[in-house]
Each structure stands twice: as structure tokens, then as C-alpha cells.
Amino acid sequence: MLITKMPITRMKNKTMKNLIVAVTTSAVLLMSVAAQAAEKLTIGITLQPYYSYVKAVVGDKANVLPLVDEGFNPHNYQPQPNDLRRLKQMDVIVVNAIGHDDFALKVIKAADRDDLIVIKANKDVPLLPAIGQSVGEGAVNPHTFVGLSTTIQKVYTIATELSKIDPDNARTYRKNARKYATEFRKMKRQAMLTLGDLDTSGMLVATTHNAYGYILQEFGVDVAAVIEPAHGVEPSASQLQETIEKIRASKIDVLFYELNMPSRYVETIEAATGVQLYRFSHMTHGAYEEAKVAVEMKSNLDTLVEAMKFAAKRSLADTAMPSAKQGS
């Protein structure tokens, strides 16, 4: 058999050519990946719940950047120089815009950026009026992130607006929004099934903060009294006494107060009225986490179901008492 050997010089040239092609291909791929990373939108958020919403919608198609470090209190936060620096990195920012993130609106105004796109997440949400002794005329309840239907609407709004800005990823954004919305619909359905035919039509509740109206209205629960004159501000002695008398007179069944902000006056109300206490998460405390809203919403629903069962049981007992007296 005749074996033709390739000249050594020719073999070296071919090896070198292959090496050059491989290196060039790798460089092109790296440049492509770098370009894609650079092209990603940087989307700012102002409150913890919006981190969950935006992350759920964009996945890995965009960067999500909080305006403020975790652990801040949105009710008394004052803008810092770092906020302005972060804002300069953002292409878009998602805001509550109906209260609770007024500090962010100040930073946006100070930045004087005509190119910054501001998405108002609540623009399509039916808003409840704010209630409480310190609420101004015409004020709305800004705590839409505590509700189920309001959360779903905001996620759809965010997905729709981002799809206009980033049409290449629009399909992904809409798909992710539908998936997220389905998760919350299933939560609500399960809570409704757990309650079954329970009669809670006469349930009366008080809250220590004007925060829970959106989730309560979805289950037909009315708020009879808001105790705090303003969030994080304890009522005066006369306000506290007035609240105790109102709870007694209205025969309020339960008092909802905030999980992360226990207040000593709540114990005073409990001792004076015998009202049952339940804690809700306000969802604006702690770390920025993608699963935060889903986890805390589920916890709030479990708490609400427990409270509604308690109220129904108490109502049934109150109804049965006159009959028992008549029989004796």
C-alpha cells in the first residue's frame, strides 16, 4: 500500500490555521455574550414587592437594581447620594407612585433625566380610599402589593410596559407574567376552597394600619376601624381609649396588626376588649428576594383563613347562646 505523507510544513500550517479559526470563533462568541449582557435593560425598583414582580417577569432577560439598600423603612426614608448614583445606571424604574415610595419620586426629579422611563405599576389598578384619622381628603390606599388581584394587575402592567420598551423579549415577559398570575390565582382559589361555605358575613375587623384593605375586600371582609393615626405612630391616650370603646361597641372580632412592627398598645387593646389578634406581613421589610411576595402572600392568606374561621365560630356561638338561654 502506498502511503503519502503530508509535508511537515504543510501540517504545521494547517494546525496553525485551525488554531486561528478556533481562537477567532471563541473571541466572536465572547464578544457576542458581552454584547448581549451590555444590551440587557437595567430596571430599577423602589420597594421590595416590586423586586419580586420584576424578577418574575424578566427572568434573566434584564437586570433588576433596587434604588435603596435593603432594610430601610419607606415611611421615614430620606434620599441619599447613593440613590442618585444607582438611578444613573437604570434604563427604566418601576414605581408605586401612589404613596409609600415618595422618596424615590424625589430622587427621580432630582436626577433630571429625560431618558429615564418610569413605569407606574398602579396605573390600571382600581384603588381604595385611604382610611384613618390622619388621612388627607382624597388620599388613596397605596398598599396594593398586599392584595392578590392588585398584584396580578400590576404584574401584567409591568410586563406590558416592558414589552413596549424591549420588544425582542416581549413574548418572554408576557409568558412569565401569565405564569406568575396563575400562581396567585391558585392561592386564592385554595383559600376559598378551604373556607368552603363558612358564613363570615358578619365578621368585623380592626387593623393597626391602613394596609390590608385590598386583600380583605377580596374575601368580603370590611375594616371597621384603623387604629394608628399614621403608620408607625402610636395613638395618643385619648385615641387609644376611643378605639377601645369603638371595638367594644362594634363587637369587632379580630385585630390585624403588622408582623414586623409589634406595638405595645396592641396588647392594651387585647386586654381591654378580648379581641383576637392576627399578624399580617406588610411585604416591605427585609431582603430583596424573588420569592418574597409569593411566600408572604401565602402566609397572609393562611392567617386570613384562620381569622375568618375564628370569626365564624364566634358568630355561631353568639347565635346559639339565646337559644340555649330560652331552653333553660
Tab-separated table of C-alpha atoms in Angstrom:
chain	number	residue	atom	x	y	z
A	1	MET	CA	0.000	0.000	0.000
A	2	LEU	CA	1.281	3.434	-0.902
A	3	ILE	CA	1.117	5.917	1.988
A	4	THR	CA	1.501	9.553	1.088
A	5	LYS	CA	2.880	11.612	3.908
A	6	MET	CA	1.878	15.271	4.314
A	7	PRO	CA	4.903	17.524	4.406
A	8	ILE	CA	5.711	18.752	7.930
A	9	THR	CA	5.488	22.401	6.859
A	10	ARG	CA	2.034	21.858	5.402
A	11	MET	CA	0.880	20.057	8.595
A	12	LYS	CA	2.107	22.941	10.722
A	13	ASN	CA	0.298	25.461	8.543
A	14	LYS	CA	-2.961	23.502	8.770
A	15	THR	CA	-2.667	23.184	12.569
A	16	MET	CA	-1.970	26.886	12.872
A	17	LYS	CA	-4.953	27.685	10.638
A	18	ASN	CA	-7.260	25.528	12.766
A	19	LEU	CA	-5.953	27.179	15.905
A	20	ILE	CA	-6.563	30.641	14.471
A	21	VAL	CA	-10.124	29.660	13.483
A	22	ALA	CA	-10.814	28.260	16.972
A	23	VAL	CA	-9.438	31.359	18.702
A	24	THR	CA	-11.361	33.659	16.374
A	25	THR	CA	-14.593	31.721	16.928
A	26	SER	CA	-14.141	31.868	20.716
A	27	ALA	CA	-13.439	35.584	20.568
A	28	VAL	CA	-16.562	36.186	18.471
A	29	LEU	CA	-18.665	34.154	20.909
A	30	LEU	CA	-17.257	36.057	23.884
A	31	MET	CA	-17.913	39.381	22.170
A	32	SER	CA	-21.446	38.252	21.391
A	33	VAL	CA	-22.101	37.263	25.020
A	34	ALA	CA	-20.600	40.558	26.223
A	35	ALA	CA	-22.745	42.493	23.752
A	36	GLN	CA	-25.880	40.677	24.893
A	37	ALA	CA	-25.039	41.436	28.533
A	38	ALA	CA	-24.480	45.092	27.673
A	39	GLU	CA	-27.779	45.233	25.790
A	40	LYS	CA	-29.795	43.996	28.774
A	41	LEU	CA	-32.044	46.589	30.339
A	42	THR	CA	-31.310	47.673	33.880
A	43	ILE	CA	-34.654	48.016	35.617
A	44	GLY	CA	-34.852	49.866	38.913
A	45	ILE	CA	-37.372	49.211	41.688
A	46	THR	CA	-38.289	51.233	44.774
A	47	LEU	CA	-39.912	48.724	47.149
A	48	GLN	CA	-39.304	45.046	47.985
A	49	PRO	CA	-42.547	43.736	46.383
A	50	TYR	CA	-41.566	45.237	43.042
A	51	TYR	CA	-38.312	43.315	43.090
A	52	SER	CA	-40.376	40.115	43.188
A	53	TYR	CA	-42.687	41.328	40.416
A	54	VAL	CA	-39.978	42.474	38.029
A	55	LYS	CA	-37.729	39.442	38.603
A	56	ALA	CA	-40.681	37.157	37.921
A	57	VAL	CA	-41.449	38.984	34.664
A	58	VAL	CA	-37.934	39.412	33.213
A	59	GLY	CA	-36.137	36.315	34.462
A	60	ASP	CA	-32.580	36.548	33.099
A	61	LYS	CA	-33.518	38.881	30.236
A	62	ALA	CA	-32.839	42.056	32.231
A	63	ASN	CA	-31.005	43.279	35.329
A	64	VAL	CA	-33.030	44.355	38.372
A	65	LEU	CA	-31.481	47.046	40.570
A	66	PRO	CA	-33.034	48.267	43.849
A	67	LEU	CA	-32.830	52.029	44.304
A	68	VAL	CA	-32.204	51.702	48.055
A	69	ASP	CA	-30.303	49.132	50.145
A	70	GLU	CA	-32.442	46.533	51.893
A	71	GLY	CA	-33.605	47.097	55.455
A	72	PHE	CA	-34.871	50.661	55.046
A	73	ASN	CA	-38.212	51.982	56.306
A	74	PRO	CA	-40.064	53.565	53.367
A	75	HIS	CA	-42.188	55.692	55.697
A	76	ASN	CA	-39.321	57.787	57.018
A	77	TYR	CA	-36.522	57.208	54.495
A	78	GLN	CA	-34.614	60.249	53.274
A	79	PRO	CA	-32.871	60.121	49.856
A	80	GLN	CA	-29.107	59.511	49.924
A	81	PRO	CA	-26.312	60.269	47.378
A	82	ASN	CA	-26.014	56.538	46.594
A	83	ASP	CA	-29.626	56.526	45.399
A	84	LEU	CA	-28.796	59.078	42.722
A	85	ARG	CA	-25.761	57.056	41.638
A	86	ARG	CA	-27.864	53.909	41.279
A	87	LEU	CA	-30.524	55.789	39.371
A	88	LYS	CA	-27.934	56.808	36.762
A	89	GLN	CA	-27.392	53.098	35.981
A	90	MET	CA	-31.077	52.475	35.272
A	91	ASP	CA	-32.825	52.473	31.907
A	92	VAL	CA	-36.256	52.019	33.492
A	93	ILE	CA	-37.666	52.311	37.007
A	94	VAL	CA	-40.875	50.750	38.329
A	95	VAL	CA	-42.633	52.816	41.000
A	96	ASN	CA	-45.657	52.513	43.250
A	97	ALA	CA	-46.378	56.230	42.670
A	98	ILE	CA	-49.482	56.432	44.896
A	99	GLY	CA	-47.637	56.725	48.195
A	100	HIS	CA	-45.063	54.613	50.052
A	101	ASP	CA	-42.216	55.449	47.656
A	102	ASP	CA	-42.411	59.244	47.617
A	103	PHE	CA	-38.691	59.303	48.464
A	104	ALA	CA	-37.995	57.697	45.070
A	105	LEU	CA	-40.043	60.276	43.207
A	106	LYS	CA	-37.849	62.962	44.814
A	107	VAL	CA	-34.697	61.196	43.611
A	108	ILE	CA	-36.101	60.824	40.088
A	109	LYS	CA	-36.958	64.522	39.998
A	110	ALA	CA	-33.510	65.491	41.285
A	111	ALA	CA	-31.807	63.330	38.632
A	112	ASP	CA	-33.386	65.413	35.861
A	113	ARG	CA	-33.179	62.529	33.378
A	114	ASP	CA	-35.434	62.871	30.370
A	115	ASP	CA	-34.269	59.482	29.078
A	116	LEU	CA	-35.334	57.525	32.178
A	117	ILE	CA	-38.547	55.557	31.577
A	118	VAL	CA	-40.835	55.493	34.618
A	119	ILE	CA	-43.399	52.682	34.845
A	120	LYS	CA	-46.260	53.438	37.225
A	121	ALA	CA	-47.312	49.959	38.261
A	122	ASN	CA	-50.655	51.044	39.714
A	123	LYS	CA	-51.919	52.956	36.689
A	124	ASP	CA	-54.559	50.293	35.862
A	125	VAL	CA	-55.396	49.214	39.431
A	126	PRO	CA	-58.786	50.118	40.959
A	127	LEU	CA	-57.736	51.968	44.104
A	128	LEU	CA	-59.368	52.009	47.517
A	129	PRO	CA	-59.679	55.221	49.525
A	130	ALA	CA	-57.303	55.550	52.436
A	131	ILE	CA	-58.868	55.397	55.880
A	132	GLY	CA	-57.570	56.532	59.242
A	133	GLN	CA	-57.564	59.570	61.496
A	134	SER	CA	-54.572	61.237	59.833
A	135	VAL	CA	-55.525	60.609	56.200
A	136	GLY	CA	-55.999	63.640	53.998
A	137	GLU	CA	-59.013	64.214	51.793
A	138	GLY	CA	-58.918	62.276	48.528
A	139	ALA	CA	-55.993	60.070	49.604
A	140	VAL	CA	-55.844	56.527	48.262
A	141	ASN	CA	-54.633	53.344	49.918
A	142	PRO	CA	-51.123	52.755	48.494
A	143	HIS	CA	-50.754	49.161	49.760
A	144	THR	CA	-51.843	47.436	46.549
A	145	PHE	CA	-48.959	44.966	46.932
A	146	VAL	CA	-50.797	43.295	49.840
A	147	GLY	CA	-53.705	42.270	47.582
A	148	LEU	CA	-53.948	39.313	45.198
A	149	SER	CA	-55.912	40.806	42.291
A	150	THR	CA	-53.982	44.062	42.559
A	151	THR	CA	-50.681	42.171	42.443
A	152	ILE	CA	-51.780	40.318	39.307
A	153	GLN	CA	-52.854	43.551	37.604
A	154	LYS	CA	-49.549	45.244	38.399
A	155	VAL	CA	-47.524	42.331	37.066
A	156	TYR	CA	-49.484	42.475	33.801
A	157	THR	CA	-48.918	46.239	33.601
A	158	ILE	CA	-45.181	45.829	34.176
A	159	ALA	CA	-44.974	43.097	31.515
A	160	THR	CA	-46.947	45.178	29.011
A	161	GLU	CA	-44.836	48.297	29.506
A	162	LEU	CA	-41.538	46.396	29.383
A	163	SER	CA	-42.686	44.679	26.185
A	164	LYS	CA	-43.005	48.098	24.543
A	165	ILE	CA	-39.512	49.064	25.658
A	166	ASP	CA	-37.879	45.703	24.880
A	167	PRO	CA	-39.935	44.076	22.070
A	168	ASP	CA	-37.300	41.371	21.465
A	169	ASN	CA	-38.191	39.834	24.846
A	170	ALA	CA	-41.894	40.741	24.853
A	171	ARG	CA	-43.042	37.167	24.427
A	172	THR	CA	-40.979	36.029	27.417
A	173	TYR	CA	-42.252	38.879	29.579
A	174	ARG	CA	-45.895	38.121	28.820
A	175	LYS	CA	-45.406	34.393	29.320
A	176	ASN	CA	-43.714	34.915	32.689
A	177	ALA	CA	-46.425	37.363	33.797
A	178	ARG	CA	-49.161	34.825	32.998
A	179	LYS	CA	-47.290	32.137	34.923
A	180	TYR	CA	-46.892	34.412	37.955
A	181	ALA	CA	-50.538	35.469	37.838
A	182	THR	CA	-51.634	31.825	37.725
A	183	GLU	CA	-49.679	31.146	40.915
A	184	PHE	CA	-51.646	33.837	42.764
A	185	ARG	CA	-54.988	32.770	41.323
A	186	LYS	CA	-54.345	29.238	42.570
A	187	MET	CA	-53.503	30.627	46.034
A	188	LYS	CA	-56.803	32.489	46.183
A	189	ARG	CA	-58.781	29.518	44.900
A	190	GLN	CA	-57.256	27.234	47.529
A	191	ALA	CA	-58.093	29.724	50.283
A	192	MET	CA	-61.680	29.973	49.038
A	193	LEU	CA	-61.997	26.172	48.941
A	194	THR	CA	-60.616	25.958	52.491
A	195	LEU	CA	-63.278	28.384	53.693
A	196	GLY	CA	-65.996	26.431	51.885
A	197	ASP	CA	-69.499	27.551	52.848
A	198	LEU	CA	-68.338	29.241	56.035
A	199	ASP	CA	-70.608	32.180	56.893
A	200	THR	CA	-68.416	35.180	57.680
A	201	SER	CA	-70.906	37.822	56.537
A	202	GLY	CA	-70.992	39.387	59.981
A	203	MET	CA	-67.234	39.432	60.515
A	204	LEU	CA	-65.889	42.770	61.745
A	205	VAL	CA	-62.193	43.588	61.912
A	206	ALA	CA	-59.911	46.387	63.003
A	207	THR	CA	-56.360	46.968	61.780
A	208	THR	CA	-53.415	48.831	63.235
A	209	HIS	CA	-52.557	50.226	59.827
A	210	ASN	CA	-54.365	51.144	56.626
A	211	ALA	CA	-52.585	48.364	54.726
A	212	TYR	CA	-54.765	45.317	54.393
A	213	GLY	CA	-57.891	46.590	52.646
A	214	TYR	CA	-57.020	45.099	49.251
A	215	ILE	CA	-56.658	41.511	50.447
A	216	LEU	CA	-59.590	41.779	52.864
A	217	GLN	CA	-62.025	43.087	50.246
A	218	GLU	CA	-61.369	40.036	48.054
A	219	PHE	CA	-62.851	37.899	50.816
A	220	GLY	CA	-65.717	40.234	51.665
A	221	VAL	CA	-64.197	41.440	54.938
A	222	ASP	CA	-64.861	45.055	55.963
A	223	VAL	CA	-62.470	47.106	58.068
A	224	ALA	CA	-64.458	48.737	60.868
A	225	ALA	CA	-61.570	50.681	62.430
A	226	VAL	CA	-57.977	51.718	61.719
A	227	ILE	CA	-56.147	52.274	64.965
A	228	GLU	CA	-52.901	54.043	64.105
A	229	PRO	CA	-53.195	57.759	63.366
A	230	ALA	CA	-50.307	57.232	60.912
A	231	HIS	CA	-48.081	54.300	60.102
A	232	GLY	CA	-45.541	53.693	62.834
A	233	VAL	CA	-47.036	56.435	65.017
A	234	GLU	CA	-48.674	55.228	68.192
A	235	PRO	CA	-52.060	56.757	69.037
A	236	SER	CA	-52.457	59.175	71.910
A	237	ALA	CA	-54.117	58.035	75.128
A	238	SER	CA	-57.434	59.594	74.048
A	239	GLN	CA	-57.212	57.975	70.586
A	240	LEU	CA	-56.437	54.620	72.156
A	241	GLN	CA	-59.389	54.886	74.532
A	242	GLU	CA	-61.648	55.895	71.653
A	243	THR	CA	-60.514	52.837	69.685
A	244	ILE	CA	-61.129	50.502	72.642
A	245	GLU	CA	-64.653	51.891	73.030
A	246	LYS	CA	-65.299	51.521	69.301
A	247	ILE	CA	-64.130	47.902	69.301
A	248	ARG	CA	-66.362	47.135	72.281
A	249	ALA	CA	-69.372	48.897	70.771
A	250	SER	CA	-68.907	47.359	67.307
A	251	LYS	CA	-68.226	43.877	68.683
A	252	ILE	CA	-65.144	43.606	66.469
A	253	ASP	CA	-63.963	40.014	66.159
A	254	VAL	CA	-60.308	40.331	65.206
A	255	LEU	CA	-57.496	42.856	65.083
A	256	PHE	CA	-54.880	42.573	62.321
A	257	TYR	CA	-51.505	44.117	63.005
A	258	GLU	CA	-48.162	44.138	61.294
A	259	LEU	CA	-45.858	41.144	61.576
A	260	ASN	CA	-42.613	43.117	61.619
A	261	MET	CA	-43.690	46.075	63.732
A	262	PRO	CA	-45.133	44.919	67.056
A	263	SER	CA	-46.525	47.731	69.209
A	264	ARG	CA	-47.190	47.723	72.920
A	265	TYR	CA	-50.585	49.386	72.556
A	266	VAL	CA	-51.897	46.302	70.712
A	267	GLU	CA	-51.570	44.330	73.951
A	268	THR	CA	-53.505	47.042	75.779
A	269	ILE	CA	-56.344	46.753	73.252
A	270	GLU	CA	-56.325	42.956	73.518
A	271	ALA	CA	-56.535	43.054	77.320
A	272	ALA	CA	-59.275	45.705	77.324
A	273	THR	CA	-61.509	44.190	74.628
A	274	GLY	CA	-60.756	40.484	74.349
A	275	VAL	CA	-60.331	40.927	70.586
A	276	GLN	CA	-58.395	38.149	68.822
A	277	LEU	CA	-55.012	39.197	67.352
A	278	TYR	CA	-53.624	38.126	63.978
A	279	ARG	CA	-50.437	39.279	62.249
A	280	PHE	CA	-50.105	40.166	58.571
A	281	SER	CA	-46.925	40.741	56.626
A	282	HIS	CA	-46.627	44.205	55.159
A	283	MET	CA	-44.168	42.902	52.490
A	284	THR	CA	-41.910	45.975	52.529
A	285	HIS	CA	-39.330	44.778	55.052
A	286	GLY	CA	-36.278	42.560	54.825
A	287	ALA	CA	-34.155	41.427	51.902
A	288	TYR	CA	-34.885	41.752	48.201
A	289	GLU	CA	-35.960	38.257	47.176
A	290	GLU	CA	-37.692	36.983	44.061
A	291	ALA	CA	-39.976	34.670	46.047
A	292	LYS	CA	-40.764	37.228	48.768
A	293	VAL	CA	-44.267	38.245	47.655
A	294	ALA	CA	-45.405	34.692	46.869
A	295	VAL	CA	-44.178	33.348	50.216
A	296	GLU	CA	-45.585	36.190	52.326
A	297	MET	CA	-48.860	36.338	50.389
A	298	LYS	CA	-49.390	32.637	51.121
A	299	SER	CA	-48.667	33.279	54.798
A	300	ASN	CA	-51.138	36.195	54.858
A	301	LEU	CA	-53.812	34.045	53.216
A	302	ASP	CA	-53.304	31.298	55.790
A	303	THR	CA	-53.648	33.910	58.538
A	304	LEU	CA	-56.786	35.359	56.971
A	305	VAL	CA	-58.415	31.931	56.629
A	306	GLU	CA	-57.630	31.203	60.283
A	307	ALA	CA	-59.117	34.551	61.349
A	308	MET	CA	-62.264	34.033	59.271
A	309	LYS	CA	-62.792	30.574	60.750
A	310	PHE	CA	-62.423	32.043	64.229
A	311	ALA	CA	-64.946	34.801	63.486
A	312	ALA	CA	-67.451	32.336	62.032
A	313	LYS	CA	-67.121	30.094	65.075
A	314	ARG	CA	-67.620	33.039	67.422
A	315	SER	CA	-70.648	34.224	65.449
A	316	LEU	CA	-72.165	30.749	65.582
A	317	ALA	CA	-71.607	30.601	69.341
A	318	ASP	CA	-73.202	34.041	69.827
A	319	THR	CA	-76.219	32.958	67.759
A	320	ALA	CA	-76.633	29.765	69.756
A	321	MET	CA	-76.472	31.465	73.173
A	322	PRO	CA	-80.007	32.985	73.153
A	323	SER	CA	-81.448	29.617	72.134
A	324	ALA	CA	-79.609	27.941	74.989
A	325	LYS	CA	-80.981	30.514	77.435
A	326	GLN	CA	-84.534	30.031	76.135
A	327	GLY	CA	-84.243	26.244	76.553
A	328	SER	CA	-83.082	26.575	80.164
